[in-house]
Amino acid sequence: MRGFGIHEDLPGEQELLHRVADGDSMAFAILFKAYKKNLYTTVLHVTGSHEMAEDVLQEVFIKVWMHRERLPGIINFPGWLYKVAEYAGFKVIRNNRRIASGLHVLSNDPLTLPEKDPVDIFIEKEYDQLLEAAIAQLPEKQQLTYRLIKQQGLKRKEVAARLSVSPETVKWNLDQANQSVRKYCMAHLGLTLAFMLVNGLQ
C-alpha cells in the first residue's frame, strides 16, 4: 500500500483535528469527505474486493472517531490514517486466508500484522464488541447470512444452498444486514456522524 497526502481542499488540519477531538462530528465529516475516496481506492487495491474495502473503510473511520482524543497529538495525520487502514486491510486479508484454508492457528501466516500499542489494542477490542452487538441485533436470517459470509467466508451460492433460498435472497439479506450493522455502529457514536457515514458509504 502506498500512502496518500493531505487533500488539497482540506483546511487547517490541526485545527480540524482539535475540533474532532472535542467531539465535533461536522469536523469529522470534513475529514471523512477529504480522505474517503483515496482511502477506499487504496484499500480496494490491496483487498481486490469492493465489499471488503467498504468494511475496512467503515472500520477505519469508526476507529478514528474512537481515537479522537489522541488526534491533536498526531503530527502526520495522513500517515497515521494510512497505517490504520493498512492494518485493517491486512487483517481482513489474513482472516480470509485463514477462513479459506480452514486454519485456526495463524503463527505460520507470512502476512504478519504490525504491532499495536496498548491503546490501539483497547480500541480494537471496543470496536469488535460494538460490531458483535450490531450483528446480534439483526433479524435471524440476516444475522445468519452475515455470519456465514462475513465470519465463515462462505460464498453466496453456498449460503443459498445451505439455507434453501435463492442467491438473490442471500444478496438482499446481506445488503440489509450490512446497512443495519453500519447504522447501529455509527448511531452509537453520534446521530450526525451516523447519518453522514451511512450515506457516505453507499
PDB file of C-alpha atoms in Angstrom:
ATOM      1  CA  MET A   1       0.000   0.000   0.000  1.00  0.00           C
ATOM      2  CA  ARG A   2       1.249   3.473  -0.780  1.00  0.00           C
ATOM      3  CA  GLY A   3       0.463   6.422   1.446  1.00  0.00           C
ATOM      4  CA  PHE A   4      -1.610   9.405   0.432  1.00  0.00           C
ATOM      5  CA  GLY A   5      -1.251  13.081   1.165  1.00  0.00           C
ATOM      6  CA  ILE A   6      -3.463  15.785   2.579  1.00  0.00           C
ATOM      7  CA  HIS A   7      -6.468  16.533   0.446  1.00  0.00           C
ATOM      8  CA  GLU A   8      -5.928  19.860  -1.346  1.00  0.00           C
ATOM      9  CA  ASP A   9      -9.301  21.201  -0.178  1.00  0.00           C
ATOM     10  CA  LEU A  10      -8.719  20.277   3.470  1.00  0.00           C
ATOM     11  CA  PRO A  11      -8.395  23.475   5.553  1.00  0.00           C
ATOM     12  CA  GLY A  12      -6.337  23.882   8.760  1.00  0.00           C
ATOM     13  CA  GLU A  13      -5.743  20.225   9.510  1.00  0.00           C
ATOM     14  CA  GLN A  14      -4.537  20.686  13.086  1.00  0.00           C
ATOM     15  CA  GLU A  15      -7.473  22.917  13.965  1.00  0.00           C
ATOM     16  CA  LEU A  16      -9.780  20.367  12.380  1.00  0.00           C
ATOM     17  CA  LEU A  17      -8.235  17.553  14.415  1.00  0.00           C
ATOM     18  CA  HIS A  18      -8.707  19.563  17.612  1.00  0.00           C
ATOM     19  CA  ARG A  19     -12.362  20.092  16.729  1.00  0.00           C
ATOM     20  CA  VAL A  20     -12.821  16.363  16.103  1.00  0.00           C
ATOM     21  CA  ALA A  21     -11.086  15.635  19.414  1.00  0.00           C
ATOM     22  CA  ASP A  22     -13.681  17.839  21.112  1.00  0.00           C
ATOM     23  CA  GLY A  23     -16.457  15.730  19.607  1.00  0.00           C
ATOM     24  CA  ASP A  24     -17.337  17.938  16.621  1.00  0.00           C
ATOM     25  CA  SER A  25     -18.934  15.469  14.209  1.00  0.00           C
ATOM     26  CA  MET A  26     -19.171  18.090  11.458  1.00  0.00           C
ATOM     27  CA  ALA A  27     -15.388  18.500  11.555  1.00  0.00           C
ATOM     28  CA  PHE A  28     -15.160  14.725  11.372  1.00  0.00           C
ATOM     29  CA  ALA A  29     -17.408  14.832   8.298  1.00  0.00           C
ATOM     30  CA  ILE A  30     -14.867  17.118   6.612  1.00  0.00           C
ATOM     31  CA  LEU A  31     -12.074  14.639   7.374  1.00  0.00           C
ATOM     32  CA  PHE A  32     -14.179  11.758   6.093  1.00  0.00           C
ATOM     33  CA  LYS A  33     -15.039  13.549   2.862  1.00  0.00           C
ATOM     34  CA  ALA A  34     -11.413  14.572   2.294  1.00  0.00           C
ATOM     35  CA  TYR A  35      -9.907  11.123   2.699  1.00  0.00           C
ATOM     36  CA  LYS A  36     -12.712   8.707   1.822  1.00  0.00           C
ATOM     37  CA  LYS A  37     -12.030   8.350  -1.903  1.00  0.00           C
ATOM     38  CA  ASN A  38      -8.252   7.902  -1.709  1.00  0.00           C
ATOM     39  CA  LEU A  39      -8.521   5.567   1.263  1.00  0.00           C
ATOM     40  CA  TYR A  40     -11.179   3.436  -0.392  1.00  0.00           C
ATOM     41  CA  THR A  41      -9.133   3.189  -3.595  1.00  0.00           C
ATOM     42  CA  THR A  42      -6.005   2.252  -1.646  1.00  0.00           C
ATOM     43  CA  VAL A  43      -7.753  -0.481   0.345  1.00  0.00           C
ATOM     44  CA  LEU A  44      -9.538  -1.769  -2.765  1.00  0.00           C
ATOM     45  CA  HIS A  45      -6.157  -2.178  -4.453  1.00  0.00           C
ATOM     46  CA  VAL A  46      -4.968  -4.348  -1.577  1.00  0.00           C
ATOM     47  CA  THR A  47      -8.088  -6.437  -0.921  1.00  0.00           C
ATOM     48  CA  GLY A  48      -9.347  -6.682  -4.509  1.00  0.00           C
ATOM     49  CA  SER A  49     -12.914  -6.577  -3.199  1.00  0.00           C
ATOM     50  CA  HIS A  50     -15.383  -3.697  -3.100  1.00  0.00           C
ATOM     51  CA  GLU A  51     -17.208  -5.296  -0.177  1.00  0.00           C
ATOM     52  CA  MET A  52     -14.037  -5.759   1.846  1.00  0.00           C
ATOM     53  CA  ALA A  53     -12.930  -2.219   1.004  1.00  0.00           C
ATOM     54  CA  GLU A  54     -16.229  -0.882   2.337  1.00  0.00           C
ATOM     55  CA  ASP A  55     -15.825  -2.929   5.512  1.00  0.00           C
ATOM     56  CA  VAL A  56     -12.298  -1.616   6.037  1.00  0.00           C
ATOM     57  CA  LEU A  57     -13.359   1.972   5.308  1.00  0.00           C
ATOM     58  CA  GLN A  58     -16.098   1.683   7.917  1.00  0.00           C
ATOM     59  CA  GLU A  59     -13.714   0.197  10.467  1.00  0.00           C
ATOM     60  CA  VAL A  60     -11.008   2.810   9.873  1.00  0.00           C
ATOM     61  CA  PHE A  61     -13.227   5.842  10.317  1.00  0.00           C
ATOM     62  CA  ILE A  62     -15.051   4.400  13.303  1.00  0.00           C
ATOM     63  CA  LYS A  63     -11.653   3.860  14.912  1.00  0.00           C
ATOM     64  CA  VAL A  64     -10.597   7.407  14.023  1.00  0.00           C
ATOM     65  CA  TRP A  65     -13.651   8.632  15.907  1.00  0.00           C
ATOM     66  CA  MET A  66     -12.934   6.308  18.821  1.00  0.00           C
ATOM     67  CA  HIS A  67      -9.326   7.586  18.836  1.00  0.00           C
ATOM     68  CA  ARG A  68     -10.407  11.226  18.545  1.00  0.00           C
ATOM     69  CA  GLU A  69      -8.966  12.395  21.878  1.00  0.00           C
ATOM     70  CA  ARG A  70      -5.494  11.450  20.606  1.00  0.00           C
ATOM     71  CA  LEU A  71      -5.786  13.249  17.247  1.00  0.00           C
ATOM     72  CA  PRO A  72      -4.225  16.609  18.259  1.00  0.00           C
ATOM     73  CA  GLY A  73      -1.018  14.791  19.179  1.00  0.00           C
ATOM     74  CA  ILE A  74      -0.705  13.161  15.750  1.00  0.00           C
ATOM     75  CA  ILE A  75       1.787  15.166  13.698  1.00  0.00           C
ATOM     76  CA  ASN A  76       1.296  13.345  10.411  1.00  0.00           C
ATOM     77  CA  PHE A  77      -2.420  12.515  10.266  1.00  0.00           C
ATOM     78  CA  PRO A  78      -2.392  11.149   6.662  1.00  0.00           C
ATOM     79  CA  GLY A  79       0.479   8.826   7.594  1.00  0.00           C
ATOM     80  CA  TRP A  80      -1.297   7.675  10.758  1.00  0.00           C
ATOM     81  CA  LEU A  81      -4.554   7.130   8.857  1.00  0.00           C
ATOM     82  CA  TYR A  82      -2.665   5.129   6.263  1.00  0.00           C
ATOM     83  CA  LYS A  83      -1.236   2.865   8.983  1.00  0.00           C
ATOM     84  CA  VAL A  84      -4.683   2.289  10.490  1.00  0.00           C
ATOM     85  CA  ALA A  85      -6.033   1.406   7.036  1.00  0.00           C
ATOM     86  CA  GLU A  86      -3.038  -0.809   6.303  1.00  0.00           C
ATOM     87  CA  TYR A  87      -3.552  -2.781   9.492  1.00  0.00           C
ATOM     88  CA  ALA A  88      -7.299  -3.137   8.899  1.00  0.00           C
ATOM     89  CA  GLY A  89      -6.804  -4.167   5.271  1.00  0.00           C
ATOM     90  CA  PHE A  90      -4.136  -6.743   6.045  1.00  0.00           C
ATOM     91  CA  LYS A  91      -6.242  -8.090   8.894  1.00  0.00           C
ATOM     92  CA  VAL A  92      -9.165  -8.653   6.518  1.00  0.00           C
ATOM     93  CA  ILE A  93      -6.914 -10.406   4.000  1.00  0.00           C
ATOM     94  CA  ARG A  94      -5.321 -12.620   6.636  1.00  0.00           C
ATOM     95  CA  ASN A  95      -8.680 -13.547   8.146  1.00  0.00           C
ATOM     96  CA  ASN A  96      -9.976 -14.505   4.720  1.00  0.00           C
ATOM     97  CA  ARG A  97      -6.893 -16.634   4.123  1.00  0.00           C
ATOM     98  CA  ARG A  98      -7.496 -18.368   7.441  1.00  0.00           C
ATOM     99  CA  ILE A  99     -11.151 -18.987   6.591  1.00  0.00           C
ATOM    100  CA  ALA A 100     -10.342 -20.232   3.079  1.00  0.00           C
ATOM    101  CA  SER A 101      -7.696 -22.659   4.301  1.00  0.00           C
ATOM    102  CA  GLY A 102      -9.595 -23.778   7.384  1.00  0.00           C
ATOM    103  CA  LEU A 103      -6.708 -22.789   9.639  1.00  0.00           C
ATOM    104  CA  HIS A 104      -7.201 -21.778  13.247  1.00  0.00           C
ATOM    105  CA  VAL A 105      -3.563 -21.086  14.060  1.00  0.00           C
ATOM    106  CA  LEU A 106      -2.014 -18.113  12.287  1.00  0.00           C
ATOM    107  CA  SER A 107       1.552 -18.350  13.556  1.00  0.00           C
ATOM    108  CA  ASN A 108       2.824 -19.555  10.160  1.00  0.00           C
ATOM    109  CA  ASP A 109       0.935 -16.949   8.147  1.00  0.00           C
ATOM    110  CA  PRO A 110       3.528 -14.971   6.159  1.00  0.00           C
ATOM    111  CA  LEU A 111       1.305 -11.883   6.279  1.00  0.00           C
ATOM    112  CA  THR A 112       2.377 -10.571   9.679  1.00  0.00           C
ATOM    113  CA  LEU A 113       0.376  -7.740  11.161  1.00  0.00           C
ATOM    114  CA  PRO A 114       2.301  -4.775  12.598  1.00  0.00           C
ATOM    115  CA  GLU A 115       2.491  -4.467  16.367  1.00  0.00           C
ATOM    116  CA  LYS A 116      -0.027  -2.193  18.042  1.00  0.00           C
ATOM    117  CA  ASP A 117       0.300  -0.157  21.201  1.00  0.00           C
ATOM    118  CA  PRO A 118      -1.959  -0.842  24.239  1.00  0.00           C
ATOM    119  CA  VAL A 119      -4.369   1.977  23.365  1.00  0.00           C
ATOM    120  CA  ASP A 120      -4.784   0.638  19.836  1.00  0.00           C
ATOM    121  CA  ILE A 121      -5.457  -2.828  21.223  1.00  0.00           C
ATOM    122  CA  PHE A 122      -8.096  -1.401  23.566  1.00  0.00           C
ATOM    123  CA  ILE A 123      -9.782   0.426  20.677  1.00  0.00           C
ATOM    124  CA  GLU A 124      -9.652  -2.787  18.646  1.00  0.00           C
ATOM    125  CA  LYS A 125     -11.486  -4.665  21.387  1.00  0.00           C
ATOM    126  CA  GLU A 126     -14.067  -1.890  21.740  1.00  0.00           C
ATOM    127  CA  TYR A 127     -14.704  -1.953  18.008  1.00  0.00           C
ATOM    128  CA  ASP A 128     -15.059  -5.740  17.978  1.00  0.00           C
ATOM    129  CA  GLN A 129     -17.558  -5.544  20.856  1.00  0.00           C
ATOM    130  CA  LEU A 130     -19.542  -2.845  19.051  1.00  0.00           C
ATOM    131  CA  LEU A 131     -19.570  -4.882  15.852  1.00  0.00           C
ATOM    132  CA  GLU A 132     -20.718  -8.024  17.680  1.00  0.00           C
ATOM    133  CA  ALA A 133     -23.538  -6.074  19.341  1.00  0.00           C
ATOM    134  CA  ALA A 134     -24.567  -4.762  15.924  1.00  0.00           C
ATOM    135  CA  ILE A 135     -24.651  -8.270  14.459  1.00  0.00           C
ATOM    136  CA  ALA A 136     -26.580  -9.656  17.417  1.00  0.00           C
ATOM    137  CA  GLN A 137     -29.469  -7.222  16.878  1.00  0.00           C
ATOM    138  CA  LEU A 138     -30.079  -8.349  13.285  1.00  0.00           C
ATOM    139  CA  PRO A 139     -33.146 -10.414  12.372  1.00  0.00           C
ATOM    140  CA  GLU A 140     -32.369 -14.128  12.443  1.00  0.00           C
ATOM    141  CA  LYS A 141     -31.991 -14.705   8.692  1.00  0.00           C
ATOM    142  CA  GLN A 142     -29.908 -11.566   8.192  1.00  0.00           C
ATOM    143  CA  GLN A 143     -27.700 -12.433  11.142  1.00  0.00           C
ATOM    144  CA  LEU A 144     -27.146 -15.980   9.899  1.00  0.00           C
ATOM    145  CA  THR A 145     -26.376 -14.749   6.391  1.00  0.00           C
ATOM    146  CA  TYR A 146     -23.965 -12.126   7.709  1.00  0.00           C
ATOM    147  CA  ARG A 147     -22.100 -14.606   9.912  1.00  0.00           C
ATOM    148  CA  LEU A 148     -21.863 -17.282   7.220  1.00  0.00           C
ATOM    149  CA  ILE A 149     -20.455 -14.855   4.655  1.00  0.00           C
ATOM    150  CA  LYS A 150     -18.514 -12.316   6.705  1.00  0.00           C
ATOM    151  CA  GLN A 151     -17.237 -14.528   9.501  1.00  0.00           C
ATOM    152  CA  GLN A 152     -17.137 -18.015   7.989  1.00  0.00           C
ATOM    153  CA  GLY A 153     -16.183 -16.956   4.478  1.00  0.00           C
ATOM    154  CA  LEU A 154     -18.861 -18.863   2.560  1.00  0.00           C
ATOM    155  CA  LYS A 155     -19.826 -17.807  -0.948  1.00  0.00           C
ATOM    156  CA  ARG A 156     -23.324 -16.544  -1.656  1.00  0.00           C
ATOM    157  CA  LYS A 157     -24.187 -19.660  -3.648  1.00  0.00           C
ATOM    158  CA  GLU A 158     -23.027 -21.849  -0.762  1.00  0.00           C
ATOM    159  CA  VAL A 159     -25.175 -19.885   1.674  1.00  0.00           C
ATOM    160  CA  ALA A 160     -28.135 -20.090  -0.695  1.00  0.00           C
ATOM    161  CA  ALA A 161     -27.794 -23.895  -0.860  1.00  0.00           C
ATOM    162  CA  ARG A 162     -27.390 -24.202   2.904  1.00  0.00           C
ATOM    163  CA  LEU A 163     -30.413 -22.010   3.669  1.00  0.00           C
ATOM    164  CA  SER A 164     -32.517 -23.324   0.749  1.00  0.00           C
ATOM    165  CA  VAL A 165     -33.081 -19.849  -0.662  1.00  0.00           C
ATOM    166  CA  SER A 166     -32.126 -18.117  -3.897  1.00  0.00           C
ATOM    167  CA  PRO A 167     -28.787 -16.289  -4.317  1.00  0.00           C
ATOM    168  CA  GLU A 168     -30.840 -13.113  -4.794  1.00  0.00           C
ATOM    169  CA  THR A 169     -32.390 -13.606  -1.353  1.00  0.00           C
ATOM    170  CA  VAL A 170     -28.942 -14.097   0.137  1.00  0.00           C
ATOM    171  CA  LYS A 171     -27.744 -10.891  -1.525  1.00  0.00           C
ATOM    172  CA  TRP A 172     -30.761  -8.975  -0.212  1.00  0.00           C
ATOM    173  CA  ASN A 173     -30.292 -10.282   3.337  1.00  0.00           C
ATOM    174  CA  LEU A 174     -26.584  -9.446   3.254  1.00  0.00           C
ATOM    175  CA  ASP A 175     -27.208  -5.939   1.903  1.00  0.00           C
ATOM    176  CA  GLN A 176     -29.809  -5.295   4.600  1.00  0.00           C
ATOM    177  CA  ALA A 177     -27.502  -6.707   7.267  1.00  0.00           C
ATOM    178  CA  ASN A 178     -24.594  -4.539   6.122  1.00  0.00           C
ATOM    179  CA  GLN A 179     -26.722  -1.399   6.257  1.00  0.00           C
ATOM    180  CA  SER A 180     -28.112  -2.279   9.680  1.00  0.00           C
ATOM    181  CA  VAL A 181     -24.668  -3.048  11.095  1.00  0.00           C
ATOM    182  CA  ARG A 182     -23.299   0.258   9.829  1.00  0.00           C
ATOM    183  CA  LYS A 183     -26.254   2.215  11.159  1.00  0.00           C
ATOM    184  CA  TYR A 184     -26.050   0.513  14.554  1.00  0.00           C
ATOM    185  CA  CYS A 185     -22.318   1.108  14.941  1.00  0.00           C
ATOM    186  CA  MET A 186     -22.471   4.683  13.829  1.00  0.00           C
ATOM    187  CA  ALA A 187     -25.621   5.548  15.765  1.00  0.00           C
ATOM    188  CA  HIS A 188     -23.731   4.596  18.924  1.00  0.00           C
ATOM    189  CA  LEU A 189     -21.072   7.164  18.015  1.00  0.00           C
ATOM    190  CA  GLY A 190     -23.403  10.099  17.359  1.00  0.00           C
ATOM    191  CA  LEU A 191     -26.508  10.636  15.229  1.00  0.00           C
ATOM    192  CA  THR A 192     -24.980  13.269  12.933  1.00  0.00           C
ATOM    193  CA  LEU A 193     -21.965  11.090  12.375  1.00  0.00           C
ATOM    194  CA  ALA A 194     -24.183   8.098  11.737  1.00  0.00           C
ATOM    195  CA  PHE A 195     -26.194   9.895   9.054  1.00  0.00           C
ATOM    196  CA  MET A 196     -23.088  11.217   7.330  1.00  0.00           C
ATOM    197  CA  LEU A 197     -21.197   7.920   7.285  1.00  0.00           C
ATOM    198  CA  VAL A 198     -24.089   5.659   6.345  1.00  0.00           C
ATOM    199  CA  ASN A 199     -24.899   7.821   3.345  1.00  0.00           C
ATOM    200  CA  GLY A 200     -21.234   8.305   2.523  1.00  0.00           C
ATOM    201  CA  LEU A 201     -20.596   4.583   2.253  1.00  0.00           C
ATOM    202  CA  GLN A 202     -23.365   3.914  -0.230  1.00  0.00           C
TER     203      GLN A 202
END
